[in-house]
XYZ file of C-alpha atoms in Angstrom:
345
model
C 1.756 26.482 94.306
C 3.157 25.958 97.908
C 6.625 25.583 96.137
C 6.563 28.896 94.369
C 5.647 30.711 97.129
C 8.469 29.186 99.257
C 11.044 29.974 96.570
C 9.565 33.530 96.496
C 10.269 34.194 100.128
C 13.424 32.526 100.207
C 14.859 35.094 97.538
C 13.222 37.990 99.193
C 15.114 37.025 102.365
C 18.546 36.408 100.691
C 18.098 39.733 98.961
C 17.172 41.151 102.348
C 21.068 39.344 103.861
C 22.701 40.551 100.937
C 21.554 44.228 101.866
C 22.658 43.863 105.255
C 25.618 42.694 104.742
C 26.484 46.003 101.872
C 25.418 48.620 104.772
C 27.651 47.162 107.428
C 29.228 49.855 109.736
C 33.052 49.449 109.248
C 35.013 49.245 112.857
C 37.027 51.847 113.871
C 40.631 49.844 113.662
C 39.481 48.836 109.991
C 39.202 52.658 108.535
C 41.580 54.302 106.359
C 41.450 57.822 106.399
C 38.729 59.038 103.440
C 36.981 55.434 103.084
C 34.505 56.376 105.246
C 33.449 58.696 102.881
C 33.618 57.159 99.929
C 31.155 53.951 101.407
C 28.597 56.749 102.568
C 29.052 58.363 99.138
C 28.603 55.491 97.104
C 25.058 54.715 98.977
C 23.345 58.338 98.051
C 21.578 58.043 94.625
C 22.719 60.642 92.379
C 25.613 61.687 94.498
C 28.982 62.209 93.169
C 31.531 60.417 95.026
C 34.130 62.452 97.247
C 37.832 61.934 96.428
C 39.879 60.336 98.693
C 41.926 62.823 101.029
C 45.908 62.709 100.268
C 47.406 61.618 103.659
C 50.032 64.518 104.440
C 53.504 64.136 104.092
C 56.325 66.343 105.702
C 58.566 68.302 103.956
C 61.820 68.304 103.837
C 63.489 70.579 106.273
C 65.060 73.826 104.612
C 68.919 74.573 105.017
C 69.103 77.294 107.798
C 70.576 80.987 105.508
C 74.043 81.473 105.945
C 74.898 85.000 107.150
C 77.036 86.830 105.162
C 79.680 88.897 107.009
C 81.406 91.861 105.393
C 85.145 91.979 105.044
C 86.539 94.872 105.417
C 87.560 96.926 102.505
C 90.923 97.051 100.766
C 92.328 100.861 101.305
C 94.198 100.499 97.720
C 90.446 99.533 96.514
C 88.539 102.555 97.689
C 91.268 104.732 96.401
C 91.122 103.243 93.446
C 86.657 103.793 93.324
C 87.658 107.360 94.303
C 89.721 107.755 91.625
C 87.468 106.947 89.225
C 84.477 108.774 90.599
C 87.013 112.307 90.498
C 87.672 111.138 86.549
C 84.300 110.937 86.022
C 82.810 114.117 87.465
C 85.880 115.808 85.084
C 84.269 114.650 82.110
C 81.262 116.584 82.888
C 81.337 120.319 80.878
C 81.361 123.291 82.908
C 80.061 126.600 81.960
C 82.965 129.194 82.135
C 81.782 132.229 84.316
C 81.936 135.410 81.934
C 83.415 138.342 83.647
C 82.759 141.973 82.088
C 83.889 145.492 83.452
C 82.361 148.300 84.964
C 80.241 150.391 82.649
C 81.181 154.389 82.043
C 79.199 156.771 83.846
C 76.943 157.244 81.284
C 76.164 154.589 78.367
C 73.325 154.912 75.784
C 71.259 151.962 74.599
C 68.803 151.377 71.536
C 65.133 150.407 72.870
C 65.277 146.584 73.009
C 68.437 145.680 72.521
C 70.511 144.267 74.877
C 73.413 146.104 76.893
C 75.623 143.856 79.672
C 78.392 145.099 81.751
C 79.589 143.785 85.228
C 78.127 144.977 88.468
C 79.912 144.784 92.333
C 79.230 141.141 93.937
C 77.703 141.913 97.349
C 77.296 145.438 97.299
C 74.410 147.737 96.227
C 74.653 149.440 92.908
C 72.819 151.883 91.346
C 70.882 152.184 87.422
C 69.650 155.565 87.112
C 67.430 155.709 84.366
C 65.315 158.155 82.519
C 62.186 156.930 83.558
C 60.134 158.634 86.743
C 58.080 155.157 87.331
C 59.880 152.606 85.750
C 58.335 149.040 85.860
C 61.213 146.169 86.066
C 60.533 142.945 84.652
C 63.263 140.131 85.696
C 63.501 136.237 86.147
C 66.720 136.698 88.323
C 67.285 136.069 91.803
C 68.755 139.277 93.692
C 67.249 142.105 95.683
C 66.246 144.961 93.554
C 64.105 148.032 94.436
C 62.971 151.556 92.595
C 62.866 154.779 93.828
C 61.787 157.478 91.381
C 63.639 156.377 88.415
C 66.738 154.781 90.140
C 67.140 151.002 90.487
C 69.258 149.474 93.119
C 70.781 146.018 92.639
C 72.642 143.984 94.969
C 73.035 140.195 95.433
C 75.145 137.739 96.861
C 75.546 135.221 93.652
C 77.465 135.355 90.738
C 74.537 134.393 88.398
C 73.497 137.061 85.418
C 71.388 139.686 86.272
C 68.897 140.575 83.596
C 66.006 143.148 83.922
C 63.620 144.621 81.391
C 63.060 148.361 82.447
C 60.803 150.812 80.817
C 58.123 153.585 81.934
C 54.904 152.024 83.124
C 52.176 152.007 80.992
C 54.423 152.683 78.172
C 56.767 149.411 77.191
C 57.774 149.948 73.527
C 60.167 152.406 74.967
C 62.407 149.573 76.910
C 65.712 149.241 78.440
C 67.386 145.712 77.940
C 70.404 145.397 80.329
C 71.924 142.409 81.491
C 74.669 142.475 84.779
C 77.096 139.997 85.745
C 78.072 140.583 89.512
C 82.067 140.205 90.272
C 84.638 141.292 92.581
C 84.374 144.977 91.767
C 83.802 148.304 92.955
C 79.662 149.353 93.226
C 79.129 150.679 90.210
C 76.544 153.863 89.547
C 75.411 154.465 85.807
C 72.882 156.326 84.083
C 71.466 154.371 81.483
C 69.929 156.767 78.450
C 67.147 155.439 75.687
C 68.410 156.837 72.211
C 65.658 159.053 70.904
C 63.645 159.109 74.282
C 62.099 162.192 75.949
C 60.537 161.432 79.227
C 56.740 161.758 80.186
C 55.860 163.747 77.384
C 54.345 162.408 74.150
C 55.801 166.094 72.321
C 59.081 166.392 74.174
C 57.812 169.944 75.898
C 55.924 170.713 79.127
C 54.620 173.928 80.307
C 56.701 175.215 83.497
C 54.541 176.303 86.466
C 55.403 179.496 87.562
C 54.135 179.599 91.115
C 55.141 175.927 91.693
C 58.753 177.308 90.396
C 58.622 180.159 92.068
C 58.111 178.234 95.372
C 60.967 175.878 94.622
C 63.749 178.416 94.265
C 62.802 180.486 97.511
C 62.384 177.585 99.716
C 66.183 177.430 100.143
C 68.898 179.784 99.714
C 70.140 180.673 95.822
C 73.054 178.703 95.826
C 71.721 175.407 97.379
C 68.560 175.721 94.667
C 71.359 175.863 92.376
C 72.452 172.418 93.540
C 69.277 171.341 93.961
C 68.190 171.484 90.844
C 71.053 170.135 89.085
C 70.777 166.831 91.823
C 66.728 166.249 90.283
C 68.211 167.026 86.857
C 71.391 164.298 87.158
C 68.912 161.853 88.509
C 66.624 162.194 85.601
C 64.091 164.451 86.854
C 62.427 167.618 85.984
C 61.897 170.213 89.518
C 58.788 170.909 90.828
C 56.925 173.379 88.418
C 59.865 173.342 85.861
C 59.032 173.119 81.850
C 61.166 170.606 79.838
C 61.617 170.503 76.077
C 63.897 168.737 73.912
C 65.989 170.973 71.577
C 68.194 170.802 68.557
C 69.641 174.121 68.028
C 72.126 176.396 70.909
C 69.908 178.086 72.684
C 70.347 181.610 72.983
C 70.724 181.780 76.743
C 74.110 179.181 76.096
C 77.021 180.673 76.997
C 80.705 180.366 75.469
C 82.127 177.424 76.771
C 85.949 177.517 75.762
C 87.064 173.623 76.577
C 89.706 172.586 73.864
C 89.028 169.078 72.372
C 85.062 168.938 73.707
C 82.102 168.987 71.461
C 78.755 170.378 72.995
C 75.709 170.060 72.388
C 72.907 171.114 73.670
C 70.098 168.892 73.743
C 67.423 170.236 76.862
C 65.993 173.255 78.044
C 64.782 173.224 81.689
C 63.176 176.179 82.112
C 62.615 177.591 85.959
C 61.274 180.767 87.346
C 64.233 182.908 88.229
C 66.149 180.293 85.926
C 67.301 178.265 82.623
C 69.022 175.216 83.204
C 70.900 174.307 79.548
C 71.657 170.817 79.922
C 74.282 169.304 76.801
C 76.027 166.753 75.609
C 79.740 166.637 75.933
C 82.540 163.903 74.192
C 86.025 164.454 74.719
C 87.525 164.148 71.059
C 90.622 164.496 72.081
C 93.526 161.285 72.165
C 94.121 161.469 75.714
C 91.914 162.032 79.216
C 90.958 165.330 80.220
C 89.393 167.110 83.491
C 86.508 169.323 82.082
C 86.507 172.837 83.481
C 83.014 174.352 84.007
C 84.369 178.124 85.036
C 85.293 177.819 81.505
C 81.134 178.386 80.552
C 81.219 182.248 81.025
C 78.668 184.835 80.502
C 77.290 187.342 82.583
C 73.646 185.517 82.944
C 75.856 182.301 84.235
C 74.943 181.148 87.651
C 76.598 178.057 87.861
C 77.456 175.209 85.914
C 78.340 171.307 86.835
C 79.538 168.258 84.927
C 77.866 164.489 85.745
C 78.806 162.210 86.451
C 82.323 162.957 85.931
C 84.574 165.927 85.429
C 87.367 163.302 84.033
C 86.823 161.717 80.128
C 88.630 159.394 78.406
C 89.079 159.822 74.563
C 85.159 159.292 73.192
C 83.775 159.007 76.818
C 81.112 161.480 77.175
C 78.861 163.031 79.801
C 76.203 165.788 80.950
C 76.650 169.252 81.240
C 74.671 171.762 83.352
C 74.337 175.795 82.829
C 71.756 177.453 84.859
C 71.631 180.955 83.849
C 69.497 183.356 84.837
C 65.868 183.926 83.433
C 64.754 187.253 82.703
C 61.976 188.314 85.001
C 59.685 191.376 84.242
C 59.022 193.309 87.123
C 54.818 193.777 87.628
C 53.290 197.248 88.419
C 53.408 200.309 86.717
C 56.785 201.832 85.994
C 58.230 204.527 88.448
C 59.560 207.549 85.533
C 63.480 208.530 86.895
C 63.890 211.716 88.048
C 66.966 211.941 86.147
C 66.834 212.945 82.577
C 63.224 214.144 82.769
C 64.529 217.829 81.945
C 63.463 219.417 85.132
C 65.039 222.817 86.255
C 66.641 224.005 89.588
């Protein structure tokens, strides 16, 4: 019994050395860098074990970057790149600029379709048309303005001009015109809508009397005269005037004897104190010709005027003016002469 119990304390005291001995303390000198941790580790139950820590190395030094230095360039080289870069741009297509002339004085164009002629680069030209408040419609880039039917273009490219013109609040009746700007004279042209009769749905307006009364004696005769054929050749209709469209010589037109000319008359502006026949002339003859007015006589003639030129080339054709005088019946009763009345001495 006394032997058992000595062999049992014996083992409990070598298994108490044995113990000892596992949880030692390592010394300083005699640690490696991570077995530290991995003793402590291995002692906590159901720890995982830490891995040991690599011990750094250095890394190889880098080679220093060489600086690269630029040489100058060969002058037979760059001519050479510039060469090439002038064949290149070469290759690429240009657009040829189109170049048209000056219109006539007077040109007529179908509603919608397209008319072009060229136009002065850098100067202001003028479209009269026969519209009183035309509406423009454009895309372009130059400076254009309106003023009572006549459009002013000017601009300092050569790009096309196009504009869309027709009488506001009425565009089926449209003018199409496109204008290529060059090194040429300003250029003025009336532009006429085949088949159009301005601001009037029948082609006839009712004249005003007193309104035309008060037009032709706010000025002397003569500069009325001029007046009125100035609102006429822009496209307008004078204060208090009628207008109506005609297609038969009126029987105020005088005898106009110009060889080679067809006329005919196409408006009747009708005034107070005046009638202002207003035709259609075409030289038909093979060479130019100066068109003599004085040649429009009758006795009712007050004056006559051709616009917006006197000189025609063969089929060139233009406006003529005859204002002749409108009979006026006198108000009041009638004074009986005293001659004739079959009185005695």
């Amino acid at each position: 019994m006394n032997i058992c119990i000595r062999q049992i304390v014996v083992g409990v005291a070598t298994a108490m050395f044995v113990a000892a001995v596992q949880a030692q303390v390592l010394a300083p000198q005699d640690m490696k860098p991570g077995a530290a941790a991995v003793a402590t580790a291995s002692t906590l139950p159901g720890e995982r074990p830490l891995g040991v820590t690599p011990e750094p190395r250095t890394l190889p030094a880098s080679p220093a970057p060489q600086v690269q230095v630029n040489r100058p360039l060969n002058p037979g080289a760059l001519q050479q790149v510039e060469m090439q870069a002038q064949a290149a741009a070469n290759q690429i297509p240009v657009r040829p600029r189109k170049t048209l002339p000056a219109p006539p004085p007077v040109i007529e164009v179908q509603s919608g379709q397209n008319k072009a002629f060229g136009i002065a680069l850098s100067h202001v030209n003028r479209i009269i048309t026969p519209f009183r408040d035309p509406e423009i419609k454009t895309t372009s880039v130059a400076t254009i303005s309106a003023e009572r039917g006549v459009i002013y273009v000017s601009t300092l490219l050569q790009d096309e001009i196009a504009l869309m013109v027709y009488e506001k609040g009425d565009p089926f009746n449209a003018i199409s015109i496109t204008m290529v700007p060059d090194a040429i004279s300003p250029v003025s042209v009336k532009v006429n809508v085949a088949g159009y009769v301005a601001n009037t749905d029948t082609g006839h307006s009712v004249a005003n009397g007193d309104l035309a009364r008060g037009w032709e004696s706010d000025q002397p005769f003569v500069e009325v005269v001029k007046s009125t054929f100035r609102e006429i050749a822009l496209g307008r209709v004078p204060e208090g005037y009628g207008f109506q469209a005609i297609k038969r010589v009126p029987a105020q037109m005088p005898t106009c004897d110009i060889p080679g000319v067809e006329i005919a008359p196409q408006q009747l502006i009708t005034g107070n104190a005046m009638v202002v026949i207003v035709s259609r002339i075409t030289n038909r003859n093979y060479k130019p010709i100066s068109v003599d007015e004085s040649k429009c006589e009758s006795p009712a003639v007050i004056g006559a005027a051709t616009w917006p030129s006197q000189k025609l080339g063969p089929g060139q054709s233009a406006e003529l003016y005859v204002a002749v005088r409108q009979h006026v019946e006198t108000e009041g009763h009638q004074r009986p002469s005293l001659l004739g009345t079959g009185v005695s001495n």
